[in-house]
mmCIF file of C-alpha atoms and ligand atoms in Angstrom:
data_model
loop_
_atom_site.group_PDB
_atom_site.id
_atom_site.type_symbol
_atom_site.label_atom_id
_atom_site.label_comp_id
_atom_site.label_asym_id
_atom_site.label_seq_id
_atom_site.Cartn_x
_atom_site.Cartn_y
_atom_site.Cartn_z
ATOM 1 C CA MET A 1 64.915 92.495 -70.801
ATOM 2 C CA LYS A 2 68.571 94.414 -70.202
ATOM 3 C CA ARG A 3 71.406 93.491 -72.433
ATOM 4 C CA LEU A 4 73.332 90.604 -70.624
ATOM 5 C CA SER A 5 77.415 91.015 -69.989
ATOM 6 C CA GLY A 6 79.830 88.468 -69.613
ATOM 7 C CA ILE A 7 83.625 87.594 -69.436
ATOM 8 C CA LEU A 8 84.847 84.901 -71.571
ATOM 9 C CA VAL A 9 87.872 83.110 -69.514
ATOM 10 C CA VAL A 10 90.169 81.443 -71.908
ATOM 11 C CA ASN A 11 93.944 80.180 -71.065
ATOM 12 C CA HIS A 12 96.574 82.902 -71.510
ATOM 13 C CA PHE A 13 98.909 80.156 -73.027
ATOM 14 C CA LEU A 14 96.835 78.263 -75.448
ATOM 15 C CA ASN A 15 96.254 81.057 -78.437
ATOM 16 C CA THR A 16 97.013 78.673 -81.608
ATOM 17 C CA VAL A 17 94.615 78.905 -84.353
ATOM 18 C CA LYS A 18 92.664 75.821 -83.121
ATOM 19 C CA TYR A 19 91.850 77.541 -79.743
ATOM 20 C CA GLN A 20 91.449 81.167 -81.483
ATOM 21 C CA GLU A 21 88.574 79.735 -83.725
ATOM 22 C CA LEU A 22 86.629 78.480 -80.707
ATOM 23 C CA TYR A 23 86.903 81.991 -78.990
ATOM 24 C CA GLU A 24 85.959 83.614 -82.274
ATOM 25 C CA LYS A 25 82.748 81.067 -82.328
ATOM 26 C CA PHE A 26 81.699 82.588 -78.936
ATOM 27 C CA LEU A 27 82.418 86.192 -79.710
ATOM 28 C CA ASP A 28 80.252 85.798 -82.784
ATOM 29 C CA ALA A 29 77.559 83.841 -81.070
ATOM 30 C CA ALA A 30 77.595 86.580 -78.244
ATOM 31 C CA LYS A 31 76.869 89.110 -81.042
ATOM 32 C CA GLU A 32 73.968 87.055 -82.376
ATOM 33 C CA TYR A 33 72.058 87.188 -78.952
ATOM 34 C CA SER A 34 73.188 90.849 -78.200
ATOM 35 C CA ILE A 35 75.232 89.773 -75.161
ATOM 36 C CA ASP A 36 78.342 92.116 -74.360
ATOM 37 C CA LEU A 37 80.908 89.267 -73.938
ATOM 38 C CA VAL A 38 84.893 90.248 -73.046
ATOM 39 C CA MET A 39 87.439 87.750 -73.724
ATOM 40 C CA LYS A 40 89.876 87.809 -70.772
ATOM 41 C CA THR A 41 93.102 85.320 -69.912
ATOM 42 C CA ASN A 42 93.519 83.546 -66.907
ATOM 43 C CA ALA A 43 96.798 85.682 -66.422
ATOM 44 C CA ASP A 44 95.097 89.248 -67.188
ATOM 45 C CA LEU A 45 92.668 88.057 -64.388
ATOM 46 C CA LEU A 46 94.594 86.382 -62.011
ATOM 47 C CA MET A 47 97.579 89.592 -62.197
ATOM 48 C CA ASP A 48 94.830 92.116 -61.110
ATOM 49 C CA MET A 49 93.122 90.602 -58.281
ATOM 50 C CA GLU A 50 91.812 94.298 -57.009
ATOM 51 C CA ALA A 51 89.867 94.653 -60.059
ATOM 52 C CA LEU A 52 88.659 91.054 -60.145
ATOM 53 C CA LYS A 53 86.991 91.508 -56.917
ATOM 54 C CA GLU A 54 85.845 95.157 -57.910
ATOM 55 C CA ASN A 55 84.020 93.766 -61.194
ATOM 56 C CA ALA A 56 82.309 90.887 -59.527
ATOM 57 C CA GLY A 57 79.015 92.622 -59.401
ATOM 58 C CA LYS A 58 79.271 94.185 -62.969
ATOM 59 C CA VAL A 59 78.774 91.182 -65.068
ATOM 60 C CA ASP A 60 76.118 88.516 -65.472
ATOM 61 C CA PHE A 61 77.906 85.525 -65.952
ATOM 62 C CA VAL A 62 81.394 83.884 -66.931
ATOM 63 C CA LEU A 63 81.798 81.507 -69.444
ATOM 64 C CA PHE A 64 84.748 79.734 -68.149
ATOM 65 C CA TRP A 65 86.410 78.235 -71.052
ATOM 66 C CA ASP A 66 89.714 77.243 -69.183
ATOM 67 C CA LYS A 67 90.709 74.592 -66.685
ATOM 68 C CA ASP A 68 92.408 76.986 -64.297
ATOM 69 C CA ILE A 69 90.269 75.765 -61.315
ATOM 70 C CA ARG A 70 91.786 77.872 -58.717
ATOM 71 C CA LEU A 71 90.822 81.163 -60.836
ATOM 72 C CA ALA A 72 87.531 79.565 -61.051
ATOM 73 C CA GLN A 73 87.011 78.947 -57.417
ATOM 74 C CA LEU A 74 88.487 82.618 -56.643
ATOM 75 C CA MET A 75 85.910 83.960 -59.122
ATOM 76 C CA GLU A 76 83.060 82.040 -57.726
ATOM 77 C CA SER A 77 84.295 83.397 -53.967
ATOM 78 C CA PHE A 78 83.804 87.113 -55.320
ATOM 79 C CA GLY A 79 80.326 86.297 -56.424
ATOM 80 C CA TYR A 80 80.940 85.625 -60.184
ATOM 81 C CA ARG A 81 78.339 83.162 -61.964
ATOM 82 C CA LEU A 82 80.319 80.732 -63.755
ATOM 83 C CA PHE A 83 79.402 78.349 -66.589
ATOM 84 C CA ASN A 84 80.711 75.494 -66.029
ATOM 85 C CA ASN A 85 81.030 75.737 -62.408
ATOM 86 C CA SER A 86 84.515 75.573 -60.826
ATOM 87 C CA LYS A 87 83.493 71.940 -59.259
ATOM 88 C CA ALA A 88 82.277 70.404 -62.654
ATOM 89 C CA VAL A 89 85.615 71.773 -64.196
ATOM 90 C CA GLU A 90 87.538 70.230 -61.515
ATOM 91 C CA ILE A 91 85.822 66.896 -61.631
ATOM 92 C CA CYS A 92 86.382 66.771 -65.372
ATOM 93 C CA ASP A 93 89.835 68.015 -65.496
ATOM 94 C CA ASP A 94 91.039 64.992 -63.458
ATOM 95 C CA LYS A 95 89.890 61.567 -64.747
ATOM 96 C CA SER A 96 90.021 59.919 -61.574
ATOM 97 C CA TYR A 97 87.596 62.403 -60.021
ATOM 98 C CA THR A 98 85.145 61.722 -63.032
ATOM 99 C CA TYR A 99 85.163 58.246 -62.577
ATOM 100 C CA LEU A 100 84.746 58.829 -58.557
ATOM 101 C CA LYS A 101 81.685 60.994 -59.320
ATOM 102 C CA LEU A 102 80.135 58.625 -62.262
ATOM 103 C CA LEU A 103 80.602 55.562 -59.776
ATOM 104 C CA GLU A 104 78.689 57.451 -57.160
ATOM 105 C CA ALA A 105 76.067 57.842 -59.873
ATOM 106 C CA GLY A 106 75.911 54.240 -60.798
ATOM 107 C CA ILE A 107 77.037 55.041 -64.441
ATOM 108 C CA SER A 108 79.047 52.235 -66.241
ATOM 109 C CA MET A 109 82.403 52.693 -67.041
ATOM 110 C CA PRO A 110 85.378 50.536 -68.065
ATOM 111 C CA LYS A 111 87.055 48.554 -64.892
ATOM 112 C CA THR A 112 89.407 51.118 -63.412
ATOM 113 C CA ILE A 113 92.181 51.327 -60.727
ATOM 114 C CA PHE A 114 93.768 54.369 -59.413
ATOM 115 C CA SER A 115 97.664 54.291 -59.286
ATOM 116 C CA PRO A 116 98.910 54.938 -55.789
ATOM 117 C CA LYS A 117 100.202 58.325 -55.126
ATOM 118 C CA THR A 118 104.079 59.041 -55.339
ATOM 119 C CA PHE A 119 106.196 61.928 -55.419
ATOM 120 C CA GLY A 120 108.868 63.330 -57.921
ATOM 121 C CA THR A 121 111.729 62.856 -55.579
ATOM 122 C CA VAL A 122 111.002 58.985 -55.224
ATOM 123 C CA LYS A 123 108.920 58.211 -58.357
ATOM 124 C CA TYR A 124 107.840 54.255 -58.212
ATOM 125 C CA ALA A 125 110.579 53.094 -55.992
ATOM 126 C CA LYS A 126 108.986 50.059 -55.640
ATOM 127 C CA THR A 127 106.937 48.456 -58.211
ATOM 128 C CA ASP A 128 105.428 45.134 -56.097
ATOM 129 C CA PHE A 129 101.838 46.481 -56.664
ATOM 130 C CA VAL A 130 102.026 46.003 -60.387
ATOM 131 C CA ALA A 131 101.694 42.147 -59.770
ATOM 132 C CA GLN A 132 98.368 42.959 -57.515
ATOM 133 C CA LEU A 133 97.302 45.092 -60.672
ATOM 134 C CA GLU A 134 97.678 42.298 -63.106
ATOM 135 C CA GLN A 135 95.684 40.135 -61.078
ATOM 136 C CA GLN A 136 92.797 42.146 -61.752
ATOM 137 C CA LEU A 137 93.252 44.052 -65.197
ATOM 138 C CA ASP A 138 94.769 42.057 -68.162
ATOM 139 C CA TYR A 139 96.996 43.218 -71.019
ATOM 140 C CA PRO A 140 96.592 45.085 -73.212
ATOM 141 C CA MET A 141 95.580 47.543 -70.190
ATOM 142 C CA VAL A 142 94.965 51.204 -71.037
ATOM 143 C CA VAL A 143 96.919 53.559 -68.778
ATOM 144 C CA LYS A 144 95.900 57.341 -68.602
ATOM 145 C CA GLU A 145 97.340 60.116 -67.070
ATOM 146 C CA CYS A 146 94.754 61.703 -64.946
ATOM 147 C CA TYR A 147 95.256 65.033 -66.421
ATOM 148 C CA GLY A 148 95.200 64.829 -70.322
ATOM 149 C CA SER A 149 93.378 65.669 -73.566
ATOM 150 C CA PHE A 150 93.455 64.683 -77.318
ATOM 151 C CA GLY A 151 94.203 61.206 -76.516
ATOM 152 C CA MET A 152 97.725 62.452 -75.966
ATOM 153 C CA GLN A 153 98.075 61.230 -72.461
ATOM 154 C CA VAL A 154 96.340 57.781 -73.042
ATOM 155 C CA TYR A 155 98.445 54.719 -73.608
ATOM 156 C CA LEU A 156 98.118 50.964 -74.415
ATOM 157 C CA VAL A 157 100.589 48.846 -72.608
ATOM 158 C CA LYS A 158 100.934 45.423 -74.217
ATOM 159 C CA ASN A 159 102.891 43.650 -70.996
ATOM 160 C CA ARG A 160 104.787 44.003 -67.648
ATOM 161 C CA LYS A 161 107.840 45.569 -69.312
ATOM 162 C CA GLU A 162 105.776 48.413 -71.351
ATOM 163 C CA LEU A 163 103.911 49.087 -68.086
ATOM 164 C CA LEU A 164 106.869 49.611 -66.092
ATOM 165 C CA ALA A 165 108.480 51.958 -68.633
ATOM 166 C CA LYS A 166 105.199 53.828 -68.614
ATOM 167 C CA LEU A 167 105.445 54.304 -64.990
ATOM 168 C CA GLU A 168 108.846 55.451 -65.274
ATOM 169 C CA GLU A 169 108.124 57.834 -67.742
ATOM 170 C CA THR A 170 105.105 59.328 -66.295
ATOM 171 C CA ALA A 171 105.856 59.483 -62.523
ATOM 172 C CA PRO A 172 104.932 61.164 -60.316
ATOM 173 C CA GLU A 173 101.778 62.202 -62.593
ATOM 174 C CA PRO A 174 98.686 60.373 -60.965
ATOM 175 C CA LEU A 175 97.279 57.418 -63.364
ATOM 176 C CA ILE A 176 94.587 55.414 -63.780
ATOM 177 C CA PHE A 177 94.774 51.907 -65.155
ATOM 178 C CA GLN A 178 91.742 50.736 -67.265
ATOM 179 C CA GLU A 179 89.997 47.620 -68.771
ATOM 180 C CA PHE A 180 90.837 47.894 -72.568
ATOM 181 C CA ILE A 181 87.287 47.680 -74.333
ATOM 182 C CA GLU A 182 88.294 45.529 -77.360
ATOM 183 C CA GLU A 183 85.050 45.955 -78.819
ATOM 184 C CA SER A 184 85.760 49.828 -78.847
ATOM 185 C CA ALA A 185 89.107 49.605 -80.260
ATOM 186 C CA GLY A 186 89.627 52.427 -82.495
ATOM 187 C CA ARG A 187 85.919 53.720 -82.103
ATOM 188 C CA ASP A 188 83.907 55.797 -79.920
ATOM 189 C CA VAL A 189 80.949 58.074 -79.990
ATOM 190 C CA ARG A 190 81.199 61.753 -78.928
ATOM 191 C CA ILE A 191 77.938 63.373 -77.624
ATOM 192 C CA GLN A 192 77.555 67.074 -77.085
ATOM 193 C CA VAL A 193 75.133 67.870 -74.277
ATOM 194 C CA ILE A 194 74.089 71.370 -73.594
ATOM 195 C CA GLY A 195 71.361 71.880 -70.810
ATOM 196 C CA ASP A 196 70.607 68.694 -70.190
ATOM 197 C CA GLU A 197 69.798 67.821 -73.738
ATOM 198 C CA VAL A 198 71.709 66.237 -76.466
ATOM 199 C CA VAL A 199 72.332 68.572 -79.240
ATOM 200 C CA ALA A 200 74.699 66.666 -81.486
ATOM 201 C CA SER A 201 76.660 63.811 -81.799
ATOM 202 C CA MET A 202 79.434 61.957 -83.995
ATOM 203 C CA TYR A 203 80.927 58.712 -84.324
ATOM 204 C CA ARG A 204 85.076 58.973 -84.414
ATOM 205 C CA TYR A 205 86.976 56.080 -85.558
ATOM 206 C CA SER A 206 90.602 55.366 -86.483
ATOM 207 C CA ASP A 207 91.421 54.112 -89.598
ATOM 208 C CA SER A 208 95.167 52.949 -88.610
ATOM 209 C CA GLU A 209 96.182 50.771 -85.564
ATOM 210 C CA ASP A 210 95.864 53.412 -83.133
ATOM 211 C CA PHE A 211 93.054 52.174 -80.514
ATOM 212 C CA ARG A 212 92.443 56.024 -79.822
ATOM 213 C CA ALA A 213 89.610 57.625 -81.861
ATOM 214 C CA ASN A 214 90.598 61.186 -81.072
ATOM 215 C CA LEU A 215 90.210 63.345 -84.037
ATOM 216 C CA SER A 216 93.362 65.165 -83.191
ATOM 217 C CA ILE A 217 95.590 62.174 -83.587
ATOM 218 C CA GLY A 218 94.358 61.148 -86.855
ATOM 219 C CA GLY A 219 90.871 59.910 -86.210
ATOM 220 C CA LYS A 220 88.099 60.457 -88.629
ATOM 221 C CA MET A 221 84.301 61.397 -87.761
ATOM 222 C CA LYS A 222 80.789 60.846 -89.253
ATOM 223 C CA ALA A 223 77.658 61.932 -87.950
ATOM 224 C CA TYR A 224 75.880 59.327 -85.595
ATOM 225 C CA THR A 225 72.065 58.987 -84.465
ATOM 226 C CA PRO A 226 72.476 58.272 -80.799
ATOM 227 C CA SER A 227 70.218 55.640 -79.137
ATOM 228 C CA GLN A 228 68.079 56.576 -76.390
ATOM 229 C CA GLU A 229 70.310 54.977 -73.798
ATOM 230 C CA GLU A 230 73.176 56.731 -75.154
ATOM 231 C CA MET A 231 71.566 59.961 -74.702
ATOM 232 C CA ASP A 232 70.218 59.151 -71.484
ATOM 233 C CA ILE A 233 73.819 58.408 -70.187
ATOM 234 C CA ALA A 234 75.354 61.265 -71.673
ATOM 235 C CA VAL A 235 72.981 63.550 -69.879
ATOM 236 C CA ALA A 236 73.115 61.728 -66.557
ATOM 237 C CA CYS A 237 76.758 62.326 -66.642
ATOM 238 C CA CYS A 238 76.322 65.827 -67.072
ATOM 239 C CA LYS A 239 73.724 65.871 -63.999
ATOM 240 C CA ALA A 240 76.204 63.853 -61.895
ATOM 241 C CA ILE A 241 78.851 66.217 -62.539
ATOM 242 C CA GLY A 242 76.819 69.255 -62.555
ATOM 243 C CA LEU A 243 77.846 70.426 -65.874
ATOM 244 C CA ASP A 244 75.743 72.931 -67.694
ATOM 245 C CA PHE A 245 77.301 71.532 -70.986
ATOM 246 C CA ALA A 246 80.039 68.971 -71.865
ATOM 247 C CA GLY A 247 81.120 66.604 -74.392
ATOM 248 C CA VAL A 248 80.671 62.859 -73.526
ATOM 249 C CA ASP A 249 82.823 60.194 -74.760
ATOM 250 C CA LEU A 250 81.275 56.830 -74.846
ATOM 251 C CA LEU A 251 82.607 53.196 -75.556
ATOM 252 C CA PHE A 252 81.292 49.975 -77.252
ATOM 253 C CA GLY A 253 81.304 47.580 -74.458
ATOM 254 C CA LYS A 254 80.567 43.570 -74.941
ATOM 255 C CA ASP A 255 76.966 42.751 -75.853
ATOM 256 C CA GLY A 256 75.997 46.466 -76.688
ATOM 257 C CA LYS A 257 76.897 47.670 -73.255
ATOM 258 C CA VAL A 258 77.341 51.438 -73.283
ATOM 259 C CA LEU A 259 80.419 52.503 -71.108
ATOM 260 C CA VAL A 260 81.498 56.083 -70.388
ATOM 261 C CA CYS A 261 84.873 56.876 -71.408
ATOM 262 C CA GLU A 262 85.216 60.255 -70.396
ATOM 263 C CA VAL A 263 83.585 63.877 -70.006
ATOM 264 C CA ASN A 264 85.321 67.022 -71.329
ATOM 265 C CA SER A 265 84.042 70.265 -69.692
ATOM 266 C CA ASN A 266 85.576 72.156 -72.515
ATOM 267 C CA ALA A 267 84.861 70.003 -75.255
ATOM 268 C CA HIS A 268 86.275 71.396 -78.626
ATOM 269 C CA PHE A 269 83.227 71.841 -80.821
ATOM 270 C CA LYS A 270 84.857 72.669 -84.179
ATOM 271 C CA ASN A 271 84.936 69.085 -85.162
ATOM 272 C CA ILE A 272 81.212 68.229 -84.295
ATOM 273 C CA TYR A 273 80.501 71.558 -86.125
ATOM 274 C CA ASP A 274 82.282 70.639 -89.474
ATOM 275 C CA CYS A 275 80.641 66.993 -88.936
ATOM 276 C CA THR A 276 76.742 67.909 -87.959
ATOM 277 C CA LYS A 277 76.783 72.114 -88.376
ATOM 278 C CA VAL A 278 75.384 72.241 -84.971
ATOM 279 C CA ASN A 279 76.904 75.424 -83.498
ATOM 280 C CA ALA A 280 77.942 74.628 -79.855
ATOM 281 C CA ALA A 281 79.006 78.008 -78.997
ATOM 282 C CA SER A 282 75.466 79.570 -80.012
ATOM 283 C CA LEU A 283 73.419 77.014 -78.234
ATOM 284 C CA ILE A 284 75.950 77.231 -75.079
ATOM 285 C CA LEU A 285 75.310 81.127 -74.913
ATOM 286 C CA GLU A 286 71.532 80.513 -75.422
ATOM 287 C CA HIS A 287 71.550 78.110 -72.634
ATOM 288 C CA ILE A 288 73.385 80.699 -70.403
ATOM 289 C CA LYS A 289 70.723 83.402 -71.144
ATOM 290 C CA ASN A 290 67.838 80.836 -70.641
ATOM 291 C CA ARG A 291 69.252 79.907 -67.337
ATOM 292 C CA LEU A 292 70.075 83.510 -66.123
ATOM 293 C CA ALA A 293 66.258 84.377 -67.011
ATOM 294 C CA LYS A 294 64.936 81.551 -64.752
ATOM 295 C CA GLU A 295 66.923 82.452 -61.989
ATOM 296 C CA GLN A 296 65.732 86.070 -61.718
HETATM 297 N N1 ADP B 301 89.370 51.854 -71.551
HETATM 298 C C1 ADP B 301 89.304 51.880 -72.896
HETATM 299 N N2 ADP B 301 89.271 50.925 -74.091
HETATM 300 C C2 ADP B 301 89.264 51.239 -75.301
HETATM 301 N N3 ADP B 301 89.489 52.373 -75.937
HETATM 302 C C3 ADP B 301 89.936 53.576 -75.063
HETATM 303 C C4 ADP B 301 89.476 53.308 -73.540
HETATM 304 N N4 ADP B 301 89.721 54.282 -72.838
HETATM 305 C C5 ADP B 301 90.298 55.282 -73.833
HETATM 306 N N5 ADP B 301 89.943 54.882 -75.164
HETATM 307 C C6 ADP B 301 90.171 55.347 -76.336
HETATM 308 O O1 ADP B 301 90.990 56.552 -76.393
HETATM 309 C C7 ADP B 301 90.657 57.642 -76.338
HETATM 310 C C8 ADP B 301 91.109 58.927 -75.519
HETATM 311 O O2 ADP B 301 90.819 58.484 -74.430
HETATM 312 P P1 ADP B 301 90.099 59.744 -73.366
HETATM 313 O O3 ADP B 301 89.976 59.011 -71.973
HETATM 314 O O4 ADP B 301 88.796 60.063 -74.000
HETATM 315 O O5 ADP B 301 91.006 60.708 -73.332
HETATM 316 P P2 ADP B 301 91.551 61.828 -73.738
HETATM 317 O O6 ADP B 301 91.046 63.109 -72.631
HETATM 318 O O7 ADP B 301 92.708 62.161 -74.233
HETATM 319 O O8 ADP B 301 90.357 62.175 -75.020
HETATM 320 C C9 ADP B 301 89.107 57.633 -76.765
HETATM 321 O O9 ADP B 301 88.395 58.555 -77.463
HETATM 322 C C10 ADP B 301 88.881 55.982 -76.786
HETATM 323 O O10 ADP B 301 88.845 56.039 -78.137
HETATM 324 MG MG1 MG B 302 88.214 62.050 -75.036
#
């Protein structure tokens, strides 16, 4: 078989050690599989549109490790084969779109209500809708910015005063309001799926008062053996969204009910590697290679 070539697309502005480590893992894995993988940033590619168009037929695939959806769509329109595809990245990037997709697929998530759209010029000039929201969701209530990662844009509000302050602070960012799953306070499960298969899982827990289990904000991790139901749900999320690979976060609902918290198209895999020694970068490239071979 001919040697495969691909472009690893990363974000121009995210180049801290934490990100560099992931990029290196992909480049190392490419060597392992004899794939010519070249790293490019979204800025490099966008600023040379001519070359972007011309080179479309010259690589076999794009490992799209960015969330620049406009670039992803542009590349697909030029004929590049993206992993993950632009639609799947877009759905995961916005927690309200993820909710919609999973709802359509009949996958259980915490009860969720979308914020009414507003604009930077007016913000929430009227907050009368809050009374109706309170009839559907109790305090404490989870408020999430639709675009956010590492738990940084996820909040727990205890009363109306805190909710109004959060609205003021975040406007006009789109939000989702969500039922707080008390049984899961400070704990969740991360399941790494690649090619419709569960390859690794970890239990994340916070040993502080924080209700968020994200590792970047102090959460701890342990290896975890998921149940068949948890694995089936994680894979179903990927199928519903059209993902080749993802990190699916699950919550522990009442009476053992499994609820999906969110789905990450570009899940950082360093922690799951440290926890389980499963190298997602390598498995992602293996999946791409197998997938392309099947398509020929
Ligand atoms: N509805 C909820 N009830 C209880 N805990 C939640 C809920 N939603 C999120 N969490 C906690 O907050 C963390 C961050 O939320 P998540 O939606 O995964 O956002 P992020 O994209 O920032 O990781 C989760 O890993 C989980 O521990
Ligand atoms: Mg998460």
